């Protein structure tokens, strides 16, 4: 048991180091990363598609990387927005890791990208413990999932810097109790903003892009209590809903790419999250 815990801590420590390096490199080049987490079927892809379309309308250079265990369905859908999109198939791995993300950005991410949206694997357990080098961590939950979702997945919601409620156009039909949901979010993550959205009727569309651009402009995102430590702030705390260590590095990518300058391998970050990225934009 001790060896399993030690291995898990070693994997997370290595991931944290890679995430810090990747965050620094991307910040230097002017790219802000948003890590999107949710259960399967939450409406994450539908909402992200609307946000990407809005970003394009506003002439904000954005890109999206989406991870799934199988199929390229989400990438095909997101590519309709006309922004650079890449699919990553994890071959059964239930989450992305910083080194994996870094490896997939090499030679693909356009140099002028201001925001990179990362649609993590649909899962609220494994991805919650892995820092991807993001500036903003967002958790989504649909009105169909139940008001107690934050209590069932305290790590995912407890480390969120923004919570989005999706599919609110059917909230009445499923008798969603907004007040109870907000109260449960507050229990695990006091002070975090909760925004109601609907990709179908447009409610709250743009909030994600607005909060991201504010963070990119220097606004300080919400700091969850769970991420605070006496000696100062840590990139992410790692309390687990249950132990999951995955010291694997999968490099299977199925890109849906659009023309544009990318991170050349000579200037890119390696699969371990280290190495220089392209020079920062002037």
PDB file of C-alpha atoms in Angstrom:
ATOM      1  CA  UNK A   1       0.000   0.000   0.000  1.00  0.00           C
ATOM      2  CA  UNK A   2       2.786   2.412   0.888  1.00  0.00           C
ATOM      3  CA  UNK A   3       4.543   1.682  -2.399  1.00  0.00           C
ATOM      4  CA  UNK A   4       1.325   2.426  -4.314  1.00  0.00           C
ATOM      5  CA  UNK A   5       0.909   5.741  -2.496  1.00  0.00           C
ATOM      6  CA  UNK A   6       4.578   6.609  -3.072  1.00  0.00           C
ATOM      7  CA  UNK A   7       4.219   5.851  -6.769  1.00  0.00           C
ATOM      8  CA  UNK A   8       1.119   7.995  -7.021  1.00  0.00           C
ATOM      9  CA  UNK A   9       2.831  10.901  -5.278  1.00  0.00           C
ATOM     10  CA  UNK A  10       5.863  10.552  -7.554  1.00  0.00           C
ATOM     11  CA  UNK A  11       3.658  10.593 -10.656  1.00  0.00           C
ATOM     12  CA  UNK A  12       1.817  13.689  -9.442  1.00  0.00           C
ATOM     13  CA  UNK A  13       5.058  15.444  -8.475  1.00  0.00           C
ATOM     14  CA  UNK A  14       6.484  14.810 -11.937  1.00  0.00           C
ATOM     15  CA  UNK A  15       3.268  16.059 -13.507  1.00  0.00           C
ATOM     16  CA  UNK A  16       3.311  19.214 -11.359  1.00  0.00           C
ATOM     17  CA  UNK A  17       6.874  19.987 -12.448  1.00  0.00           C
ATOM     18  CA  UNK A  18       5.925  19.552 -16.103  1.00  0.00           C
ATOM     19  CA  UNK A  19       2.813  21.685 -15.602  1.00  0.00           C
ATOM     20  CA  UNK A  20       4.777  24.542 -14.038  1.00  0.00           C
ATOM     21  CA  UNK A  21       7.233  24.537 -16.921  1.00  0.00           C
ATOM     22  CA  UNK A  22       4.491  24.393 -19.543  1.00  0.00           C
ATOM     23  CA  UNK A  23       2.529  27.173 -17.853  1.00  0.00           C
ATOM     24  CA  UNK A  24       5.593  29.412 -17.823  1.00  0.00           C
ATOM     25  CA  UNK A  25       6.446  28.730 -21.469  1.00  0.00           C
ATOM     26  CA  UNK A  26       2.901  29.311 -22.692  1.00  0.00           C
ATOM     27  CA  UNK A  27       2.507  32.462 -20.618  1.00  0.00           C
ATOM     28  CA  UNK A  28       5.737  33.816 -22.089  1.00  0.00           C
ATOM     29  CA  UNK A  29       4.378  33.367 -25.590  1.00  0.00           C
ATOM     30  CA  UNK A  30       1.038  34.951 -24.669  1.00  0.00           C
ATOM     31  CA  UNK A  31      -1.160  31.842 -24.553  1.00  0.00           C
ATOM     32  CA  UNK A  32      -3.666  31.230 -21.762  1.00  0.00           C
ATOM     33  CA  UNK A  33      -4.791  27.628 -21.167  1.00  0.00           C
ATOM     34  CA  UNK A  34      -8.267  26.697 -19.944  1.00  0.00           C
ATOM     35  CA  UNK A  35      -8.796  23.175 -18.582  1.00  0.00           C
ATOM     36  CA  UNK A  36     -12.424  22.055 -18.998  1.00  0.00           C
ATOM     37  CA  UNK A  37     -13.613  19.151 -16.826  1.00  0.00           C
ATOM     38  CA  UNK A  38     -17.000  17.456 -16.659  1.00  0.00           C
ATOM     39  CA  UNK A  39     -18.837  14.161 -16.654  1.00  0.00           C
ATOM     40  CA  UNK A  40     -19.683  12.548 -20.003  1.00  0.00           C
ATOM     41  CA  UNK A  41     -22.773  14.064 -21.588  1.00  0.00           C
ATOM     42  CA  UNK A  42     -22.648  17.340 -19.685  1.00  0.00           C
ATOM     43  CA  UNK A  43     -22.895  19.431 -22.853  1.00  0.00           C
ATOM     44  CA  UNK A  44     -19.267  20.544 -22.642  1.00  0.00           C
ATOM     45  CA  UNK A  45     -18.609  20.215 -26.375  1.00  0.00           C
ATOM     46  CA  UNK A  46     -21.801  22.015 -27.368  1.00  0.00           C
ATOM     47  CA  UNK A  47     -21.022  24.972 -25.125  1.00  0.00           C
ATOM     48  CA  UNK A  48     -17.380  25.066 -26.216  1.00  0.00           C
ATOM     49  CA  UNK A  49     -18.447  25.174 -29.860  1.00  0.00           C
ATOM     50  CA  UNK A  50     -20.527  28.273 -29.136  1.00  0.00           C
ATOM     51  CA  UNK A  51     -17.608  29.889 -27.287  1.00  0.00           C
ATOM     52  CA  UNK A  52     -15.219  29.169 -30.175  1.00  0.00           C
ATOM     53  CA  UNK A  53     -17.635  30.696 -32.669  1.00  0.00           C
ATOM     54  CA  UNK A  54     -17.953  33.777 -30.483  1.00  0.00           C
ATOM     55  CA  UNK A  55     -14.176  34.073 -30.176  1.00  0.00           C
ATOM     56  CA  UNK A  56     -13.867  33.949 -33.951  1.00  0.00           C
ATOM     57  CA  UNK A  57     -16.535  36.653 -34.305  1.00  0.00           C
ATOM     58  CA  UNK A  58     -14.522  38.812 -31.903  1.00  0.00           C
ATOM     59  CA  UNK A  59     -11.276  38.063 -33.778  1.00  0.00           C
ATOM     60  CA  UNK A  60      -9.726  36.417 -30.709  1.00  0.00           C
ATOM     61  CA  UNK A  61      -7.096  33.851 -31.795  1.00  0.00           C
ATOM     62  CA  UNK A  62      -8.158  30.636 -30.053  1.00  0.00           C
ATOM     63  CA  UNK A  63      -7.537  26.924 -30.477  1.00  0.00           C
ATOM     64  CA  UNK A  64      -9.046  23.799 -28.957  1.00  0.00           C
ATOM     65  CA  UNK A  65      -7.597  20.415 -28.050  1.00  0.00           C
ATOM     66  CA  UNK A  66     -10.091  17.734 -27.136  1.00  0.00           C
ATOM     67  CA  UNK A  67      -9.334  14.395 -25.473  1.00  0.00           C
ATOM     68  CA  UNK A  68     -11.382  11.220 -25.610  1.00  0.00           C
ATOM     69  CA  UNK A  69     -10.865   7.519 -25.083  1.00  0.00           C
ATOM     70  CA  UNK A  70     -12.143   6.844 -28.612  1.00  0.00           C
ATOM     71  CA  UNK A  71     -13.652   8.520 -31.732  1.00  0.00           C
ATOM     72  CA  UNK A  72     -12.936  11.923 -33.250  1.00  0.00           C
ATOM     73  CA  UNK A  73     -16.532  13.077 -32.956  1.00  0.00           C
ATOM     74  CA  UNK A  74     -15.855  16.038 -30.673  1.00  0.00           C
ATOM     75  CA  UNK A  75     -13.000  17.369 -32.796  1.00  0.00           C
ATOM     76  CA  UNK A  76     -15.117  17.074 -35.939  1.00  0.00           C
ATOM     77  CA  UNK A  77     -17.832  19.064 -34.244  1.00  0.00           C
ATOM     78  CA  UNK A  78     -15.528  21.749 -32.831  1.00  0.00           C
ATOM     79  CA  UNK A  79     -13.747  22.136 -36.173  1.00  0.00           C
ATOM     80  CA  UNK A  80     -16.981  23.562 -37.586  1.00  0.00           C
ATOM     81  CA  UNK A  81     -16.136  26.759 -35.720  1.00  0.00           C
ATOM     82  CA  UNK A  82     -13.222  27.348 -38.098  1.00  0.00           C
ATOM     83  CA  UNK A  83     -10.554  27.571 -35.386  1.00  0.00           C
ATOM     84  CA  UNK A  84      -7.566  25.197 -35.060  1.00  0.00           C
ATOM     85  CA  UNK A  85      -8.712  21.956 -33.417  1.00  0.00           C
ATOM     86  CA  UNK A  86      -6.812  18.805 -32.480  1.00  0.00           C
ATOM     87  CA  UNK A  87      -8.108  15.457 -31.276  1.00  0.00           C
ATOM     88  CA  UNK A  88      -6.142  13.380 -28.783  1.00  0.00           C
ATOM     89  CA  UNK A  89      -7.115   9.743 -28.247  1.00  0.00           C
ATOM     90  CA  UNK A  90      -5.916   8.485 -24.880  1.00  0.00           C
ATOM     91  CA  UNK A  91      -6.308   4.760 -25.602  1.00  0.00           C
ATOM     92  CA  UNK A  92      -8.147   4.134 -22.357  1.00  0.00           C
ATOM     93  CA  UNK A  93      -6.348   6.619 -20.102  1.00  0.00           C
ATOM     94  CA  UNK A  94      -8.993   8.494 -18.116  1.00  0.00           C
ATOM     95  CA  UNK A  95      -7.288  11.900 -18.119  1.00  0.00           C
ATOM     96  CA  UNK A  96      -4.691  14.129 -19.741  1.00  0.00           C
ATOM     97  CA  UNK A  97      -1.347  14.879 -18.111  1.00  0.00           C
ATOM     98  CA  UNK A  98       0.860  17.935 -18.553  1.00  0.00           C
ATOM     99  CA  UNK A  99       3.583  16.061 -20.430  1.00  0.00           C
ATOM    100  CA  UNK A 100       1.030  14.566 -22.803  1.00  0.00           C
ATOM    101  CA  UNK A 101      -0.481  17.965 -23.510  1.00  0.00           C
ATOM    102  CA  UNK A 102       2.945  19.512 -24.074  1.00  0.00           C
ATOM    103  CA  UNK A 103       3.890  16.818 -26.559  1.00  0.00           C
ATOM    104  CA  UNK A 104       0.712  17.333 -28.578  1.00  0.00           C
ATOM    105  CA  UNK A 105       1.283  21.097 -28.843  1.00  0.00           C
ATOM    106  CA  UNK A 106       4.641  20.728 -30.577  1.00  0.00           C
ATOM    107  CA  UNK A 107       4.331  21.623 -34.244  1.00  0.00           C
ATOM    108  CA  UNK A 108       0.598  22.271 -33.994  1.00  0.00           C
ATOM    109  CA  UNK A 109      -0.349  25.216 -31.775  1.00  0.00           C
ATOM    110  CA  UNK A 110      -0.364  28.413 -33.887  1.00  0.00           C
ATOM    111  CA  UNK A 111       2.070  31.067 -32.656  1.00  0.00           C
ATOM    112  CA  UNK A 112      -0.603  33.753 -32.280  1.00  0.00           C
ATOM    113  CA  UNK A 113      -2.940  31.644 -30.110  1.00  0.00           C
ATOM    114  CA  UNK A 114      -4.214  33.772 -27.263  1.00  0.00           C
ATOM    115  CA  UNK A 115      -6.419  31.110 -25.668  1.00  0.00           C
ATOM    116  CA  UNK A 116      -6.125  27.329 -25.769  1.00  0.00           C
ATOM    117  CA  UNK A 117      -9.219  25.475 -24.582  1.00  0.00           C
ATOM    118  CA  UNK A 118      -8.462  21.921 -23.454  1.00  0.00           C
ATOM    119  CA  UNK A 119     -11.505  19.666 -23.306  1.00  0.00           C
ATOM    120  CA  UNK A 120     -10.369  16.982 -20.886  1.00  0.00           C
ATOM    121  CA  UNK A 121     -11.619  13.395 -20.908  1.00  0.00           C
ATOM    122  CA  UNK A 122     -15.205  13.173 -19.658  1.00  0.00           C
ATOM    123  CA  UNK A 123     -14.530  12.170 -16.049  1.00  0.00           C
ATOM    124  CA  UNK A 124     -14.685  14.032 -12.744  1.00  0.00           C
ATOM    125  CA  UNK A 125     -12.291  11.790 -10.819  1.00  0.00           C
ATOM    126  CA  UNK A 126      -8.960  11.195 -12.574  1.00  0.00           C
ATOM    127  CA  UNK A 127      -8.551  14.590 -14.328  1.00  0.00           C
ATOM    128  CA  UNK A 128      -9.151  16.491 -11.088  1.00  0.00           C
ATOM    129  CA  UNK A 129      -5.700  15.645  -9.710  1.00  0.00           C
ATOM    130  CA  UNK A 130      -3.661  16.581 -12.769  1.00  0.00           C
ATOM    131  CA  UNK A 131      -2.516  20.143 -13.380  1.00  0.00           C
ATOM    132  CA  UNK A 132      -2.166  20.741 -17.129  1.00  0.00           C
ATOM    133  CA  UNK A 133      -0.379  24.064 -16.828  1.00  0.00           C
ATOM    134  CA  UNK A 134      -3.701  25.870 -17.091  1.00  0.00           C
ATOM    135  CA  UNK A 135      -4.414  29.413 -16.001  1.00  0.00           C
ATOM    136  CA  UNK A 136      -8.103  28.702 -15.521  1.00  0.00           C
ATOM    137  CA  UNK A 137      -9.719  25.431 -14.398  1.00  0.00           C
ATOM    138  CA  UNK A 138     -13.414  25.176 -15.205  1.00  0.00           C
ATOM    139  CA  UNK A 139     -15.846  22.466 -14.117  1.00  0.00           C
ATOM    140  CA  UNK A 140     -19.151  21.983 -15.903  1.00  0.00           C
ATOM    141  CA  UNK A 141     -22.256  20.180 -14.652  1.00  0.00           C
ATOM    142  CA  UNK A 142     -25.580  19.832 -16.422  1.00  0.00           C
ATOM    143  CA  UNK A 143     -28.941  20.331 -14.745  1.00  0.00           C
ATOM    144  CA  UNK A 144     -29.669  16.626 -15.353  1.00  0.00           C
ATOM    145  CA  UNK A 145     -26.835  15.427 -13.118  1.00  0.00           C
ATOM    146  CA  UNK A 146     -28.304  16.280  -9.731  1.00  0.00           C
ATOM    147  CA  UNK A 147     -27.728  19.030  -7.207  1.00  0.00           C
ATOM    148  CA  UNK A 148     -25.403  16.873  -5.089  1.00  0.00           C
ATOM    149  CA  UNK A 149     -22.762  16.510  -7.818  1.00  0.00           C
ATOM    150  CA  UNK A 150     -20.310  18.871  -6.047  1.00  0.00           C
ATOM    151  CA  UNK A 151     -20.530  16.770  -2.873  1.00  0.00           C
ATOM    152  CA  UNK A 152     -19.946  13.515  -4.758  1.00  0.00           C
ATOM    153  CA  UNK A 153     -16.886  14.912  -6.554  1.00  0.00           C
ATOM    154  CA  UNK A 154     -15.364  17.350  -4.043  1.00  0.00           C
ATOM    155  CA  UNK A 155     -11.891  17.396  -5.606  1.00  0.00           C
ATOM    156  CA  UNK A 156     -13.111  18.359  -9.063  1.00  0.00           C
ATOM    157  CA  UNK A 157     -15.443  21.074  -7.786  1.00  0.00           C
ATOM    158  CA  UNK A 158     -13.159  22.041  -4.913  1.00  0.00           C
ATOM    159  CA  UNK A 159     -10.310  22.980  -7.255  1.00  0.00           C
ATOM    160  CA  UNK A 160     -12.470  24.763  -9.829  1.00  0.00           C
ATOM    161  CA  UNK A 161     -11.894  28.442 -10.514  1.00  0.00           C
ATOM    162  CA  UNK A 162     -15.197  28.721 -12.351  1.00  0.00           C
ATOM    163  CA  UNK A 163     -18.278  26.482 -12.372  1.00  0.00           C
ATOM    164  CA  UNK A 164     -20.644  26.402 -15.342  1.00  0.00           C
ATOM    165  CA  UNK A 165     -24.117  24.872 -15.173  1.00  0.00           C
ATOM    166  CA  UNK A 166     -25.193  23.611 -18.604  1.00  0.00           C
ATOM    167  CA  UNK A 167     -28.501  22.741 -20.298  1.00  0.00           C
ATOM    168  CA  UNK A 168     -30.454  25.254 -18.226  1.00  0.00           C
ATOM    169  CA  UNK A 169     -33.091  25.408 -20.973  1.00  0.00           C
ATOM    170  CA  UNK A 170     -34.448  22.116 -19.543  1.00  0.00           C
ATOM    171  CA  UNK A 171     -33.938  22.998 -15.860  1.00  0.00           C
ATOM    172  CA  UNK A 172     -37.669  23.232 -15.158  1.00  0.00           C
ATOM    173  CA  UNK A 173     -38.403  19.941 -16.877  1.00  0.00           C
ATOM    174  CA  UNK A 174     -35.910  18.051 -14.711  1.00  0.00           C
ATOM    175  CA  UNK A 175     -36.803  20.054 -11.578  1.00  0.00           C
ATOM    176  CA  UNK A 176     -33.260  21.330 -11.091  1.00  0.00           C
ATOM    177  CA  UNK A 177     -32.839  23.015  -7.709  1.00  0.00           C
ATOM    178  CA  UNK A 178     -30.460  25.878  -8.427  1.00  0.00           C
ATOM    179  CA  UNK A 179     -30.288  27.059  -4.836  1.00  0.00           C
ATOM    180  CA  UNK A 180     -29.337  23.594  -3.573  1.00  0.00           C
ATOM    181  CA  UNK A 181     -26.669  23.213  -6.257  1.00  0.00           C
ATOM    182  CA  UNK A 182     -25.141  26.587  -5.435  1.00  0.00           C
ATOM    183  CA  UNK A 183     -25.160  25.763  -1.721  1.00  0.00           C
ATOM    184  CA  UNK A 184     -23.335  22.486  -2.375  1.00  0.00           C
ATOM    185  CA  UNK A 185     -20.739  24.195  -4.549  1.00  0.00           C
ATOM    186  CA  UNK A 186     -20.197  26.743  -1.800  1.00  0.00           C
ATOM    187  CA  UNK A 187     -19.603  23.951   0.722  1.00  0.00           C
ATOM    188  CA  UNK A 188     -16.653  22.526  -1.202  1.00  0.00           C
ATOM    189  CA  UNK A 189     -15.389  25.739  -2.836  1.00  0.00           C
ATOM    190  CA  UNK A 190     -16.411  28.924  -1.026  1.00  0.00           C
ATOM    191  CA  UNK A 191     -16.569  31.992  -3.230  1.00  0.00           C
ATOM    192  CA  UNK A 192     -16.243  30.334  -6.635  1.00  0.00           C
ATOM    193  CA  UNK A 193     -18.425  31.864  -9.343  1.00  0.00           C
ATOM    194  CA  UNK A 194     -21.293  29.755 -10.711  1.00  0.00           C
ATOM    195  CA  UNK A 195     -22.651  30.717 -14.137  1.00  0.00           C
ATOM    196  CA  UNK A 196     -25.838  29.317 -15.695  1.00  0.00           C
ATOM    197  CA  UNK A 197     -25.553  28.488 -19.401  1.00  0.00           C
ATOM    198  CA  UNK A 198     -27.416  26.929 -22.291  1.00  0.00           C
ATOM    199  CA  UNK A 199     -25.819  26.171 -25.636  1.00  0.00           C
ATOM    200  CA  UNK A 200     -29.315  25.824 -27.078  1.00  0.00           C
ATOM    201  CA  UNK A 201     -30.869  29.179 -26.157  1.00  0.00           C
ATOM    202  CA  UNK A 202     -27.629  31.131 -25.676  1.00  0.00           C
ATOM    203  CA  UNK A 203     -27.957  31.831 -21.972  1.00  0.00           C
ATOM    204  CA  UNK A 204     -24.554  32.545 -20.467  1.00  0.00           C
ATOM    205  CA  UNK A 205     -22.715  31.997 -23.755  1.00  0.00           C
ATOM    206  CA  UNK A 206     -19.647  34.226 -23.729  1.00  0.00           C
ATOM    207  CA  UNK A 207     -19.116  34.051 -19.978  1.00  0.00           C
ATOM    208  CA  UNK A 208     -16.361  31.469 -20.376  1.00  0.00           C
ATOM    209  CA  UNK A 209     -14.595  33.530 -23.024  1.00  0.00           C
ATOM    210  CA  UNK A 210     -14.985  36.726 -20.993  1.00  0.00           C
ATOM    211  CA  UNK A 211     -13.570  35.166 -17.804  1.00  0.00           C
ATOM    212  CA  UNK A 212     -10.700  33.655 -19.778  1.00  0.00           C
ATOM    213  CA  UNK A 213      -9.773  36.921 -21.480  1.00  0.00           C
ATOM    214  CA  UNK A 214      -9.900  38.670 -18.107  1.00  0.00           C
ATOM    215  CA  UNK A 215      -7.413  36.120 -16.736  1.00  0.00           C
ATOM    216  CA  UNK A 216      -5.271  36.521 -19.857  1.00  0.00           C
ATOM    217  CA  UNK A 217      -5.287  40.260 -19.231  1.00  0.00           C
ATOM    218  CA  UNK A 218      -3.924  39.856 -15.714  1.00  0.00           C
ATOM    219  CA  UNK A 219      -7.046  39.455 -13.573  1.00  0.00           C
ATOM    220  CA  UNK A 220      -6.474  37.018 -10.719  1.00  0.00           C
ATOM    221  CA  UNK A 221      -8.725  33.955 -11.003  1.00  0.00           C
ATOM    222  CA  UNK A 222     -10.517  32.600  -7.957  1.00  0.00           C
ATOM    223  CA  UNK A 223      -8.158  30.748  -5.599  1.00  0.00           C
ATOM    224  CA  UNK A 224      -9.955  27.699  -4.164  1.00  0.00           C
ATOM    225  CA  UNK A 225      -9.449  26.975  -0.474  1.00  0.00           C
ATOM    226  CA  UNK A 226      -8.393  23.459  -1.425  1.00  0.00           C
ATOM    227  CA  UNK A 227      -5.499  24.862  -3.455  1.00  0.00           C
ATOM    228  CA  UNK A 228      -4.133  26.997  -0.595  1.00  0.00           C
ATOM    229  CA  UNK A 229      -1.294  25.954   1.664  1.00  0.00           C
ATOM    230  CA  UNK A 230       0.209  27.668   4.712  1.00  0.00           C
ATOM    231  CA  UNK A 231       3.481  28.397   2.925  1.00  0.00           C
ATOM    232  CA  UNK A 232       1.672  30.044   0.036  1.00  0.00           C
ATOM    233  CA  UNK A 233      -0.160  29.017  -3.068  1.00  0.00           C
ATOM    234  CA  UNK A 234       0.508  25.717  -4.770  1.00  0.00           C
ATOM    235  CA  UNK A 235      -0.345  25.135  -8.407  1.00  0.00           C
ATOM    236  CA  UNK A 236      -2.938  22.547  -7.376  1.00  0.00           C
ATOM    237  CA  UNK A 237      -3.548  20.511  -4.283  1.00  0.00           C
ATOM    238  CA  UNK A 238      -4.017  16.807  -4.865  1.00  0.00           C
ATOM    239  CA  UNK A 239      -6.586  15.286  -2.527  1.00  0.00           C
ATOM    240  CA  UNK A 240      -8.080  12.321  -4.334  1.00  0.00           C
ATOM    241  CA  UNK A 241     -11.595  10.991  -4.519  1.00  0.00           C
ATOM    242  CA  UNK A 242      -9.822   7.634  -4.897  1.00  0.00           C
ATOM    243  CA  UNK A 243      -6.249   6.795  -5.840  1.00  0.00           C
ATOM    244  CA  UNK A 244      -5.385   6.728  -9.515  1.00  0.00           C
ATOM    245  CA  UNK A 245      -1.813   6.727 -10.722  1.00  0.00           C
ATOM    246  CA  UNK A 246      -1.214   6.594 -14.450  1.00  0.00           C
ATOM    247  CA  UNK A 247       2.497   7.005 -15.211  1.00  0.00           C
ATOM    248  CA  UNK A 248       1.892   6.564 -18.927  1.00  0.00           C
ATOM    249  CA  UNK A 249       2.773   8.807 -21.807  1.00  0.00           C
ATOM    250  CA  UNK A 250       0.498   8.293 -24.778  1.00  0.00           C
ATOM    251  CA  UNK A 251       1.424  10.015 -27.974  1.00  0.00           C
ATOM    252  CA  UNK A 252      -1.482   9.059 -30.223  1.00  0.00           C
ATOM    253  CA  UNK A 253      -2.844  12.181 -31.845  1.00  0.00           C
ATOM    254  CA  UNK A 254      -5.380  12.512 -34.617  1.00  0.00           C
ATOM    255  CA  UNK A 255      -5.171  16.145 -35.634  1.00  0.00           C
ATOM    256  CA  UNK A 256      -7.821  18.256 -37.273  1.00  0.00           C
ATOM    257  CA  UNK A 257      -5.461  21.050 -38.136  1.00  0.00           C
ATOM    258  CA  UNK A 258      -5.881  24.380 -39.813  1.00  0.00           C
ATOM    259  CA  UNK A 259      -3.134  26.328 -41.545  1.00  0.00           C
ATOM    260  CA  UNK A 260      -0.995  28.492 -39.317  1.00  0.00           C
ATOM    261  CA  UNK A 261       2.370  28.675 -37.739  1.00  0.00           C
ATOM    262  CA  UNK A 262       2.898  26.107 -35.014  1.00  0.00           C
ATOM    263  CA  UNK A 263       5.436  25.118 -32.412  1.00  0.00           C
ATOM    264  CA  UNK A 264       8.269  23.593 -34.365  1.00  0.00           C
ATOM    265  CA  UNK A 265       9.967  20.620 -32.773  1.00  0.00           C
ATOM    266  CA  UNK A 266      13.190  22.570 -32.401  1.00  0.00           C
ATOM    267  CA  UNK A 267      11.385  25.278 -30.521  1.00  0.00           C
ATOM    268  CA  UNK A 268       8.731  23.114 -28.883  1.00  0.00           C
ATOM    269  CA  UNK A 269       8.276  21.684 -25.479  1.00  0.00           C
ATOM    270  CA  UNK A 270       9.155  18.043 -25.020  1.00  0.00           C
ATOM    271  CA  UNK A 271       6.844  15.277 -23.942  1.00  0.00           C
ATOM    272  CA  UNK A 272       8.004  15.800 -20.368  1.00  0.00           C
ATOM    273  CA  UNK A 273       6.793  19.383 -20.421  1.00  0.00           C
ATOM    274  CA  UNK A 274      10.296  20.841 -20.607  1.00  0.00           C
ATOM    275  CA  UNK A 275      12.185  22.683 -23.291  1.00  0.00           C
ATOM    276  CA  UNK A 276      11.657  26.127 -24.788  1.00  0.00           C
ATOM    277  CA  UNK A 277       8.506  27.095 -26.591  1.00  0.00           C
ATOM    278  CA  UNK A 278       8.395  29.628 -29.363  1.00  0.00           C
ATOM    279  CA  UNK A 279       9.547  33.118 -28.473  1.00  0.00           C
ATOM    280  CA  UNK A 280       7.002  35.378 -26.793  1.00  0.00           C
ATOM    281  CA  UNK A 281       5.016  37.673 -29.010  1.00  0.00           C
ATOM    282  CA  UNK A 282       6.284  41.256 -29.098  1.00  0.00           C
TER     283      UNK A 282
END
